[in-house]
XYZ file of C-alpha atoms in Angstrom:
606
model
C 0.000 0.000 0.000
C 0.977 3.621 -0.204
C 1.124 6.014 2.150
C -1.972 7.493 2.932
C -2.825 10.899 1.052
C -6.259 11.765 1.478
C -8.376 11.409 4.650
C -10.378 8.682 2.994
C -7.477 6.803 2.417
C -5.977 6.997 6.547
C -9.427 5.339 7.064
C -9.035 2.635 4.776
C -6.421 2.081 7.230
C -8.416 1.792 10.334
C -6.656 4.660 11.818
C -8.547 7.512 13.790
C -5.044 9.519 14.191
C -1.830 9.910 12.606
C 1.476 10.531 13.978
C 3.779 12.261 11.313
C 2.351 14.087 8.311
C 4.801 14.890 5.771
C 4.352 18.022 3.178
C 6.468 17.757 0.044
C 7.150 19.877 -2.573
C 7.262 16.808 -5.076
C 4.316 14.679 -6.612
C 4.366 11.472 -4.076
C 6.261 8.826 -5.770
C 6.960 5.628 -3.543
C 10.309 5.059 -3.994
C 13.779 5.067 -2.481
C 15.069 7.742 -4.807
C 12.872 10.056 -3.367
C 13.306 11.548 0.072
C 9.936 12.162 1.841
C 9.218 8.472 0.547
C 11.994 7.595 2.007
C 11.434 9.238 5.678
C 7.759 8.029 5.089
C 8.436 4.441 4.817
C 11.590 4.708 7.924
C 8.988 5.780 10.339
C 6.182 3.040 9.158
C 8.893 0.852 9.583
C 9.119 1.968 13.044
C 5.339 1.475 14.012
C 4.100 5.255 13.149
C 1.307 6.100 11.559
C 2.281 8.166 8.658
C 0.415 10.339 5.730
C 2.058 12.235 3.002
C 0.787 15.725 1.490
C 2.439 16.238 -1.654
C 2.287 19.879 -3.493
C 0.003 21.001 -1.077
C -1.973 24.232 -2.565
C -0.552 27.330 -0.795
C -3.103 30.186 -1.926
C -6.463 29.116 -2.085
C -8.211 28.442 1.661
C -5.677 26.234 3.038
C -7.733 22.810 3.218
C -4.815 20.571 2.156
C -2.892 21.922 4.868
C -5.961 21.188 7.363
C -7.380 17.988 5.662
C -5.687 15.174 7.579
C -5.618 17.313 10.973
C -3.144 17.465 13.652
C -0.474 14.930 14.048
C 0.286 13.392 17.031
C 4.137 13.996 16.877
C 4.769 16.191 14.741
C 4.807 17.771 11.215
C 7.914 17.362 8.784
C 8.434 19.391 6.009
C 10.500 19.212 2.711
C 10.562 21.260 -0.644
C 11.231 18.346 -2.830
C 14.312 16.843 -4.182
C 15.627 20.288 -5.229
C 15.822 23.583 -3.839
C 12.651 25.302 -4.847
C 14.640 28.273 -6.536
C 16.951 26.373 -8.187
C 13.693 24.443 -9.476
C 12.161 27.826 -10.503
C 14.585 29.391 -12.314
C 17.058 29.608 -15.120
C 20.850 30.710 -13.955
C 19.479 33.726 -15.994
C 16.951 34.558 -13.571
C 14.192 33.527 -16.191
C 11.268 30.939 -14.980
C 11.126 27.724 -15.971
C 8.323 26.328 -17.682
C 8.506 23.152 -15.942
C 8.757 20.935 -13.190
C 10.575 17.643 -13.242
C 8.985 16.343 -10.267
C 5.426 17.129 -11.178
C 2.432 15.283 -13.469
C 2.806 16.040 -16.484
C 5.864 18.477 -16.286
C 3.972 20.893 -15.029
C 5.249 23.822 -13.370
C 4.230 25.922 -10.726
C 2.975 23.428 -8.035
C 5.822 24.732 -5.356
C 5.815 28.329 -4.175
C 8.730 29.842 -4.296
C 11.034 28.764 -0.992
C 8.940 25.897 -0.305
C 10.113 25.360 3.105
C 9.193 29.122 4.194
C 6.106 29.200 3.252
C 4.589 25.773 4.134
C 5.932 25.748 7.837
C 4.613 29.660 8.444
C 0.867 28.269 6.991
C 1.472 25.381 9.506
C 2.622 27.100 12.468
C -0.647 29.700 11.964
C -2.636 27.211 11.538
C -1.100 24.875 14.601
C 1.073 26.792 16.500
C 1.529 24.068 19.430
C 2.586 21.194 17.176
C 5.965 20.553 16.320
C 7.355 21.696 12.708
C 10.773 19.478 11.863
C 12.460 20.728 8.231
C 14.308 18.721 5.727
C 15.564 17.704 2.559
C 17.836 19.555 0.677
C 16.572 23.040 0.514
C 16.208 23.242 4.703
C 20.096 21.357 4.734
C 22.082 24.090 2.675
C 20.191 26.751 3.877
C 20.771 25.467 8.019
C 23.323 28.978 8.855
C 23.622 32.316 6.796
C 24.194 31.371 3.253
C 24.660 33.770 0.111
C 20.929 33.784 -2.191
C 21.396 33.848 -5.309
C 17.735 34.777 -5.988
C 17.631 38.014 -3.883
C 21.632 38.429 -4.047
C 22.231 39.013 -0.346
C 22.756 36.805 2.400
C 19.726 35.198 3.807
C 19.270 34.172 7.724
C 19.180 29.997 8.825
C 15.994 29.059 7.485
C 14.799 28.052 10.991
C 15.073 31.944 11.798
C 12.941 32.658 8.538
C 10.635 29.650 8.562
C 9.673 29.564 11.731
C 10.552 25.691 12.200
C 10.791 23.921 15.964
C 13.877 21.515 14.686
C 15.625 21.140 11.365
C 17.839 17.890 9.951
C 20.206 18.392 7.969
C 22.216 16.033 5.987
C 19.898 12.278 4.662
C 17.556 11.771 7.234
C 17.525 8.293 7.976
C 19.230 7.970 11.322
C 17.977 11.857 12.982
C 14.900 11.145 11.963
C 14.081 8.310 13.728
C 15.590 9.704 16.891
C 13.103 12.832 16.622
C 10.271 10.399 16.474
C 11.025 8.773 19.108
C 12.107 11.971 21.450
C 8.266 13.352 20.288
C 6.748 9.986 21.318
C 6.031 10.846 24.844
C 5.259 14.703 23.459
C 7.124 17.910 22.919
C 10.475 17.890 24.686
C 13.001 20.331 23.551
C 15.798 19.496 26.114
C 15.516 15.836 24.267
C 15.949 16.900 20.650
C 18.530 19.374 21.362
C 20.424 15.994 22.878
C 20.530 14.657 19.002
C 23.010 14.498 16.525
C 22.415 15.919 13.390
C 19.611 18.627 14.206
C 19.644 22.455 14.218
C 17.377 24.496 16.424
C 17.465 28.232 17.687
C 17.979 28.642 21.266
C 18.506 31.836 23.831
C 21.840 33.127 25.220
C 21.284 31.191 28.250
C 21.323 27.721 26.856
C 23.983 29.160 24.313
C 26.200 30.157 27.110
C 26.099 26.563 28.723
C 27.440 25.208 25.440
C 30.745 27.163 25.048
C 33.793 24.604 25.667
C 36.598 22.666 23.614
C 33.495 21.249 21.371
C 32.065 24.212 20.508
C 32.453 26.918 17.480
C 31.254 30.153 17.821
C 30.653 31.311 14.161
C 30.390 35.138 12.721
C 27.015 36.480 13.538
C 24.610 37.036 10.933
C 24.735 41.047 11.100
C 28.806 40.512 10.643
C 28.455 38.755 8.163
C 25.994 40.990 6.212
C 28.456 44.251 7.040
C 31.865 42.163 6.236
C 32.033 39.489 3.248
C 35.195 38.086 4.798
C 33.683 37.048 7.770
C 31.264 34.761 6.253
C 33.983 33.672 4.312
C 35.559 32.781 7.777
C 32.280 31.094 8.499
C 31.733 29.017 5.099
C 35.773 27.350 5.566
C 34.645 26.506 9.382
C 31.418 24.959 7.913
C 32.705 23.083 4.846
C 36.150 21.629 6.781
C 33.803 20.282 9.433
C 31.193 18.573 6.848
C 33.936 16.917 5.320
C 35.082 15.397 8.357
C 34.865 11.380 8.789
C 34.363 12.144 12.750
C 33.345 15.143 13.767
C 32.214 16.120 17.597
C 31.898 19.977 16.947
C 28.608 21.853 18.002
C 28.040 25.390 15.633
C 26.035 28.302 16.868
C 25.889 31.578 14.810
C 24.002 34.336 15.999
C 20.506 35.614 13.951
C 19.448 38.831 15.882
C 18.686 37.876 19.044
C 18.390 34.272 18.798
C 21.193 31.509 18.194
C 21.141 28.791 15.832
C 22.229 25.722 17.298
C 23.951 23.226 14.328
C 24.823 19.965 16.444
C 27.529 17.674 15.300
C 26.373 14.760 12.527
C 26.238 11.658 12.654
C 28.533 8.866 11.518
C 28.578 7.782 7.777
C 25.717 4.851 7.720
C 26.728 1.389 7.614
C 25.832 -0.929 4.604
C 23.389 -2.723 6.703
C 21.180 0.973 7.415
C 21.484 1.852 3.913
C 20.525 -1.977 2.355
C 17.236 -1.266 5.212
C 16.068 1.855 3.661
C 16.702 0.625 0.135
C 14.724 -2.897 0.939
C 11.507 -0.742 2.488
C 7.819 -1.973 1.006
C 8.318 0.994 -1.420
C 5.249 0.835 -4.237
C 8.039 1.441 -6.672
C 5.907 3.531 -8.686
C 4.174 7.115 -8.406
C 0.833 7.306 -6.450
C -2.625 6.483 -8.175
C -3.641 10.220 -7.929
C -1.868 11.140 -10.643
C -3.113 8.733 -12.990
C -4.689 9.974 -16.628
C -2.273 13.552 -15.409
C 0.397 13.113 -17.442
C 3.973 11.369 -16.923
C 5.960 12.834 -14.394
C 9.289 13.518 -15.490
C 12.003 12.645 -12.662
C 10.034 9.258 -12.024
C 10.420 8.618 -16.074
C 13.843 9.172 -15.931
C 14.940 7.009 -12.850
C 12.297 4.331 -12.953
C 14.551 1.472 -14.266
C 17.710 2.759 -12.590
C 19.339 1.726 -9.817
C 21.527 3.968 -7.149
C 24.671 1.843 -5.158
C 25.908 4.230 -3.080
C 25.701 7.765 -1.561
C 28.538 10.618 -1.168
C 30.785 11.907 -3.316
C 34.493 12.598 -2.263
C 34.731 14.858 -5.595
C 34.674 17.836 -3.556
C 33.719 20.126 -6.492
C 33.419 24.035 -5.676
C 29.552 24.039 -7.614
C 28.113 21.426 -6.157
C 26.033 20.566 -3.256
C 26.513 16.702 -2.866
C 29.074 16.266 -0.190
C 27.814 18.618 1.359
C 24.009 17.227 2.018
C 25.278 13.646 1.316
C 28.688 13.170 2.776
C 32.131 13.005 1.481
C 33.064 9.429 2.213
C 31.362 6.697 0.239
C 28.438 4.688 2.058
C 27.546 1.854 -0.380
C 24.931 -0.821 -0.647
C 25.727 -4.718 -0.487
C 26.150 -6.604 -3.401
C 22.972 -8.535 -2.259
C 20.959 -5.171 -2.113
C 21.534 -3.974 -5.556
C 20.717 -7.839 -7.047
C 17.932 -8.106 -5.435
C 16.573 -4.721 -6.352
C 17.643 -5.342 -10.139
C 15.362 -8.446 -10.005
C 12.602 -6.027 -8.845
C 13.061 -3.932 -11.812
C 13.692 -6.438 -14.051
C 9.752 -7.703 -13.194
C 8.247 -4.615 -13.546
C 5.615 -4.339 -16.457
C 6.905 -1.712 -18.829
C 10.590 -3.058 -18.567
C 11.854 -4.025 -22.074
C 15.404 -5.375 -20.624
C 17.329 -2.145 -20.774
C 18.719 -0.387 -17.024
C 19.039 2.866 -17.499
C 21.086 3.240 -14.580
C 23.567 1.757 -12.841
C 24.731 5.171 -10.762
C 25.324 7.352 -7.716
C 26.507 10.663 -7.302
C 29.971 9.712 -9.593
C 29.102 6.165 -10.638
C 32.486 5.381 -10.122
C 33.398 5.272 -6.346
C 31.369 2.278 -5.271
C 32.951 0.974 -2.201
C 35.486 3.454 -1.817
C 37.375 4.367 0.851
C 40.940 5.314 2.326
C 43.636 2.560 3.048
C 44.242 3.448 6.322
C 40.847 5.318 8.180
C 42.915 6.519 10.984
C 44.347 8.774 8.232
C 40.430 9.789 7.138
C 39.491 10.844 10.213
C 42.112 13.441 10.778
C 41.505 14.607 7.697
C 39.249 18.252 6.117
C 39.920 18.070 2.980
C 37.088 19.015 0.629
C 37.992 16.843 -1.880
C 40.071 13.072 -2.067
C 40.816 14.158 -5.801
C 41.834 17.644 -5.730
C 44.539 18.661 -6.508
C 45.652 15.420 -6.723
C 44.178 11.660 -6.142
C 44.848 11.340 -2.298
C 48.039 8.582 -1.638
C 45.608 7.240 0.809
C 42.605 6.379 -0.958
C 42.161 2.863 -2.407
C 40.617 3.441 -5.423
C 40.688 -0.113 -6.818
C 37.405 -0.849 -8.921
C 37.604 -4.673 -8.859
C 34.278 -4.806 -6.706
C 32.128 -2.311 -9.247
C 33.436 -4.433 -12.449
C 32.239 -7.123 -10.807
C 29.422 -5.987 -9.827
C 28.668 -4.764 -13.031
C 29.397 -8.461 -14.648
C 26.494 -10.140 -12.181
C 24.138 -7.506 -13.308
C 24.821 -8.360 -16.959
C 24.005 -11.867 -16.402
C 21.164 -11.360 -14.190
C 18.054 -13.010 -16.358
C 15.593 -10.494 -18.207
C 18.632 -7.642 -18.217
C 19.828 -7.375 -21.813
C 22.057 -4.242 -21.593
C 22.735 -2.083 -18.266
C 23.537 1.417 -18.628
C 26.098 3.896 -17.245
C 24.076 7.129 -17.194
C 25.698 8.932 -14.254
C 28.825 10.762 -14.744
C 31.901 8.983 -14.223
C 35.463 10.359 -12.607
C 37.865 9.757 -15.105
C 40.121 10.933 -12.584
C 40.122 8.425 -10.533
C 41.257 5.422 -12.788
C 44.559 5.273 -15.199
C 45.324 1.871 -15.853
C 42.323 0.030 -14.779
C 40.409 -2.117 -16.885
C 37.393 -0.055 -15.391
C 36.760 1.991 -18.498
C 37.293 -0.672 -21.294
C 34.627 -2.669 -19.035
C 32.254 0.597 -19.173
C 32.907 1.548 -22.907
C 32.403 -2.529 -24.163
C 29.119 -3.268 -21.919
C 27.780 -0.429 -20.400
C 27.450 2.270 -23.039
C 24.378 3.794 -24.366
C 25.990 5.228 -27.198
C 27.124 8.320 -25.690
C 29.190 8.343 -22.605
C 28.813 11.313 -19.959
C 31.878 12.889 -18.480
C 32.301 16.452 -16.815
C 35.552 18.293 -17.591
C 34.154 21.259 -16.657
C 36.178 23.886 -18.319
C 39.648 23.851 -20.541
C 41.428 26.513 -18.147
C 44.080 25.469 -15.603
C 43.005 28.603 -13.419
C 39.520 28.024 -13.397
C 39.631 24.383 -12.885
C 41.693 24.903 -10.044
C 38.661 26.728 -8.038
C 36.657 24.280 -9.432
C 38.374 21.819 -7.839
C 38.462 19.922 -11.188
C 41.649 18.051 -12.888
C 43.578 19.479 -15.536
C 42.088 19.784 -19.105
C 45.161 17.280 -20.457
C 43.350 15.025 -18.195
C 40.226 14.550 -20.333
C 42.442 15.030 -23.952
C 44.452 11.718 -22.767
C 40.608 10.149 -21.764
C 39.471 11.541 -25.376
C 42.164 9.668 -27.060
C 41.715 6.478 -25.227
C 38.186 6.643 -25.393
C 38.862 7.546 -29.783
C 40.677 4.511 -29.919
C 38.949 1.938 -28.037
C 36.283 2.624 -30.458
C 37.740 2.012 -33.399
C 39.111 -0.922 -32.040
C 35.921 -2.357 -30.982
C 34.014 -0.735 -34.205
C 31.941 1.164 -31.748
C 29.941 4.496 -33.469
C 29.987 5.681 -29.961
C 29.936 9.325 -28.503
C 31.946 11.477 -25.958
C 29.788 13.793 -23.881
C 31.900 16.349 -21.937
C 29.686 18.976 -19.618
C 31.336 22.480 -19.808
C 30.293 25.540 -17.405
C 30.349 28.795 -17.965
C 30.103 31.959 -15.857
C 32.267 30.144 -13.021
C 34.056 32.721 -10.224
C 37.337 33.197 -12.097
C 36.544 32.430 -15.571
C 36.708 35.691 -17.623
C 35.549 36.050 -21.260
C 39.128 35.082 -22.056
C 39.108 31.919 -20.685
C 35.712 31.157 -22.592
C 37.253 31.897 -26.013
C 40.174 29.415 -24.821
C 37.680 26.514 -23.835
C 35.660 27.419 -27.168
C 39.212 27.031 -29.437
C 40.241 23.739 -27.415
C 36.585 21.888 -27.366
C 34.674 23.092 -30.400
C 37.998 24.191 -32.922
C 40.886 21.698 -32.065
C 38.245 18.926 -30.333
C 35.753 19.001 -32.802
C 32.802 18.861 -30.159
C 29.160 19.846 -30.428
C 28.385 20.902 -27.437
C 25.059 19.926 -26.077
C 25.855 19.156 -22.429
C 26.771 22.570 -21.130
C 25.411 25.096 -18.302
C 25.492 28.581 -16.856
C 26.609 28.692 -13.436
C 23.725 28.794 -10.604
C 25.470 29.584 -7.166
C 23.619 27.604 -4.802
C 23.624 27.971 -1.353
C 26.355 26.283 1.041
C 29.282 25.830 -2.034
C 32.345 27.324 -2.299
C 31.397 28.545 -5.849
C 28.457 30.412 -4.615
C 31.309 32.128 -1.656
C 33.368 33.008 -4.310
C 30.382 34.445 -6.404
C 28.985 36.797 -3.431
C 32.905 37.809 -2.241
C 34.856 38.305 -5.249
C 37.732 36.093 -3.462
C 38.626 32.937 -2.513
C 37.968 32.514 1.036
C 40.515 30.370 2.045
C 43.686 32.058 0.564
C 42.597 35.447 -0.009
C 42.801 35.633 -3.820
C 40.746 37.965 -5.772
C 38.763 36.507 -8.559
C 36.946 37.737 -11.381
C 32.687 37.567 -11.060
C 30.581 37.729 -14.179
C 28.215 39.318 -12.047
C 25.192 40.975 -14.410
C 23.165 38.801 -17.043
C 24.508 40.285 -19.684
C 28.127 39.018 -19.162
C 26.719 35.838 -18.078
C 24.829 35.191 -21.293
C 28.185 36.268 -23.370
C 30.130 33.673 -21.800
C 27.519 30.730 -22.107
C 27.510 32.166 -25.988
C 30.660 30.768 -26.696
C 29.322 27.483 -26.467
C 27.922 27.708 -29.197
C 30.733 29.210 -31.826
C 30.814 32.856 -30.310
C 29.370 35.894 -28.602
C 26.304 37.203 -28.831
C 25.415 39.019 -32.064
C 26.987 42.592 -32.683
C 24.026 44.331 -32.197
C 23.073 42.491 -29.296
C 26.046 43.529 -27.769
C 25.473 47.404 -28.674
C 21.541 47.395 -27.465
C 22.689 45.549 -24.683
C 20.679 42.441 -23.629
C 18.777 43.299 -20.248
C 19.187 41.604 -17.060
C 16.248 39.718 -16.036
C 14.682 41.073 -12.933
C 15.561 38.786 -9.699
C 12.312 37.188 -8.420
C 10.878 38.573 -5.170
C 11.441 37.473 -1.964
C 7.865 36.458 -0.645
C 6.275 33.811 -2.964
C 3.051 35.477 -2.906
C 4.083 38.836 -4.326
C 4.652 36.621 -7.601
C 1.077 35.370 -8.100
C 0.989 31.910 -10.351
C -1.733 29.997 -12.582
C -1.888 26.504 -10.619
C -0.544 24.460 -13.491
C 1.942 26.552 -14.663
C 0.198 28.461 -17.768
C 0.798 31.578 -16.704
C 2.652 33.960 -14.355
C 2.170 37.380 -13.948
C 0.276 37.370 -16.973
C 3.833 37.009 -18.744
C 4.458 33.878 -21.308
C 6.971 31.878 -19.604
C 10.697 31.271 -20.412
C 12.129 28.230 -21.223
């Protein structure tokens, strides 16, 4: 069964009450690649009586927000699998005309900064019951962090939301723990006890805290008056994410109040991830949305399968390591099997995985030689700016893994769709394996950029790198007979790349390379990356250096143009294209058709 979604539904159940009730900013789709599933089926798992309400309407009279009633514990809410704003909008500042993680595509079924506005309408409406945040959106945005959107740092979302507790980081351990503090009823000396939780306290209990475990961050109004003190802040935060152990309590200051960020927890164990992979998950989305129109996310992953979280990549731009983890927490062999035999019976399969990925498909049951090295260790990244002596990255155990899904009955080909590190093998028979058995046709790989300077605060490996992976990749085709393609993802617009450095990617990749490039983006600084520091300070704040910012839309758009063969036209360039206006702060001052036809009564943007 799914988890109940309509009051109708909690009485099919028999139940006259319901513990946790989650609100999502995604369509309900019951399965492990989807978070509030995933918290949904963890706490049914641990005898609660659990309801989901997914894209709850926000403007109208409130009734989806009221129609299952009061919890028990406690209310959790997410915006979905992405931030809302980075789901809204183009890197341009434009609206999207769609949403991924919606029937039919459709957008506009998530206000703008989802988690905001969904815990205010729940605290209004109930403001005794507990509100507990997650997901990714409440996770980067846990201390002061730079918004893109409004472009000026923004307080902890538990200062603007509102919220009783937050979790950052997967859920799967904290929130079990919350459950069970709430089981007896609201205690907050018990959940400020927990690992993994933020909360905002007074100076009192603030004062108590201050020993050899404790940082003391930047407040928010220093940060707002000096950019290099929430650079300070951001190299605190990111060294202590990255830790394998860490025992450190934050607390910043937001006016009067203190946000309490409590240490996390340890990296699961295979046996805690195999459980919430091997959940009664439906495996499909709910009935609701049948005869709405395919929703897109669920089309994508459907007949894929995920073997591991984390990401020890440490790239500046992105936001996995730190929501996910830097060291490597992988399923069993068993696990995966069994869960290819599940998709292998599904009705629409046809005998093609789409899938077989992770965050970088390529660091399945990775980890460093000697751990007693890992956990003294902050580095952001095991790759940058070179492999790390320490780190075992022997892929014996994901080639064979791969070999037992090819002969697994009913699987004619299995796919690598996820981006691979081509960093992180030389002479391993890894890639031969991947080009030979597990390519589509076109193989996905992420230089980045061409330029030695900008790679380097991208935390990416030289271009030569991916010319020597070209070549091999050239002549392993030829050898096999293969009509197969090279997809390299560039990105423009990065802190330190200049128009300069575009022409130079633009003569390497599309002149001396030969490549169309399809694969390519504008940078979006999201919230709690080094890229997005570097964006809001013009430096980089761990040595000091100044770097260039292609700050206005204009320049932003000129850079992505090379791309494509150039600039932007000549006369572009002399009317001068006009920066799209940033979207407001409060959802509501931005009024939306529910569906997505119209905003504003302006045609949207693709």
């Amino acid at each position: 069964m799914f988890l109940p979604t309509t009051l109708k539904e909690v009485r099919a159940r028999g139940w006259d009450e319901l513990d946790v009730i989650i609100f999502s900013g995604d369509a309900y789709i019951d399965h492990p690649a989807f978070g509030p599933a995933v918290i949904g089926r963890i706490l049914e798992a641990e005898g609660y009586r659990v309801a989901i309400v997914p894209q709850p309407n926000w403007r109208d009279d409130l009734r989806d927000f009221t129609k299952l009633g009061k919890p028990r514990l406690f209310f959790a809410v997410s915006a979905g699998a992405m931030d809302s704003m980075v789901n809204h909008y183009t890197a341009n500042l434009r609206l999207r005309s769609n949403d991924a993680y919606t029937p039919g595509g459709k957008a506009g079924f998530r206000p703008d900064r989802a988690i905001d506005t969904y815990t205010k309408i729940l605290k209004r409406l109930y403001p005794h019951t507990p509100v507990v945040v997650g997901g990714i959106e409440a996770s980067l945005r846990r201390l002061t962090h730079y918004d893109y959107w409004s472009d000026k740092l923004q307080r902890s979302v538990l200062a603007t939301s509102g919220a009783d507790l937050l979790i950052y980081g997967m859920g799967d351990k904290p929130i079990r723990e919350v459950a069970k503090s709430l089981r007896n009823g609201f205690n907050m000396k018990l959940l400020r006890g927990l690992r993994q939780v933020g909360f905002l306290a007074d100076k009192e209990y603030v004062e108590r805290l201050y020993n050899g475990k404790t940082i003391v961050l930047n407040t928010f109004e220093e940060c707002a008056q000096d950019k290099h003190k929430f650079g300070e802040n951001f190299c605190h935060i990111e060294q202590l994410s990255n830790m394998m152990e860490c025992n450190t309590t934050l607390v910043e200051q937001v006016d009067d109040r203190y946000v309490v960020i409590t240490p996390p927890h340890e990296t699961l164990t295979t046996e805690e991830l195999d459980h919430s992979f091997e959940l009664p998950y439906e495996r499909a989305p709910h009935p609701r949305y049948n005869g709405k129109g395919d929703i897109p996310a669920w089309e994508m992953i459907k007949h894929s399968i995920n073997i591991h979280r984390g990401c020890f990549g440490g790239c500046s731009f992105c936001t996995i390591s730190a929501h996910q983890g830097k060291f490597i927490n992988s399923r069993s062999e068993r696990s995966i099997l069994e869960e290819v035999k599940r998709v292998v019976a599904m009705p629409d399969f046809k005998g093609y995985i789409s899938d077989i990925g992770a965050p970088s498909a390529n660091m399945y049951r990775m980890r460093g030689r000697n751990e007693e090295l890992c956990k003294k260790c902050k580095r952001p990244s095991c790759l940058h700016p070179k492999l790390c002596p320490n780190m075992n990255n022997d892929h014996s155990a994901l080639i064979d893994l791969y070999r037992k899904i090819r002969e697994t009955k009913g699987v004619k080909r299995a796919f690598i769709g996820s981006g691979i590190r081509y960093d992180l093998f030389d002479d391993s028979p890894y890639f031969d394996t991947v080009i030979k058995y597990h390519t589509s046709g076109r193989l996905k790989v992420a230089p980045e950029h061409t330029e030695d300077r900008v790679l380097k605060l991208m935390r990416k490996p030289s271009f030569d790198l991916f010319e020597r992976l070209n070549s091999r990749f050239n002549t392993l085709c030829r050898r096999e007979g293969l009509k197969y393609q090279l997809i390299p993802y560039f990105i423009s617009s990065h802190p330190g790349c200049e128009e300069s450095d575009m022409r130079a990617l633009a003569d390497k990749v599309l002149g001396k390379l030969h490549f169309n490039l399809e694969q390519v983006q504008d940078l979006t600084p999201t919230p709690m990356t080094l890229s997005s520091v570097m964006f809001y300070m013009g430096e980089n704040p761990y040595t000091g250096e100044k770097v260039y910012v292609a700050r206005s839309q204009e320049d932003k758009r000129r850079q992505k143009a090379y791309f494509f063969g150039g600039t932007l036209p000549e006369a572009e360039h002399r009317r001068g294209a006009k920066p799209a206006a940033r979207p407001a702060n409060k959802a509501s001052a931005k009024p939306q058709k529910r569906g997505g036809v119209e905003r504003s009564g302006k045609k949207i943007w693709k």
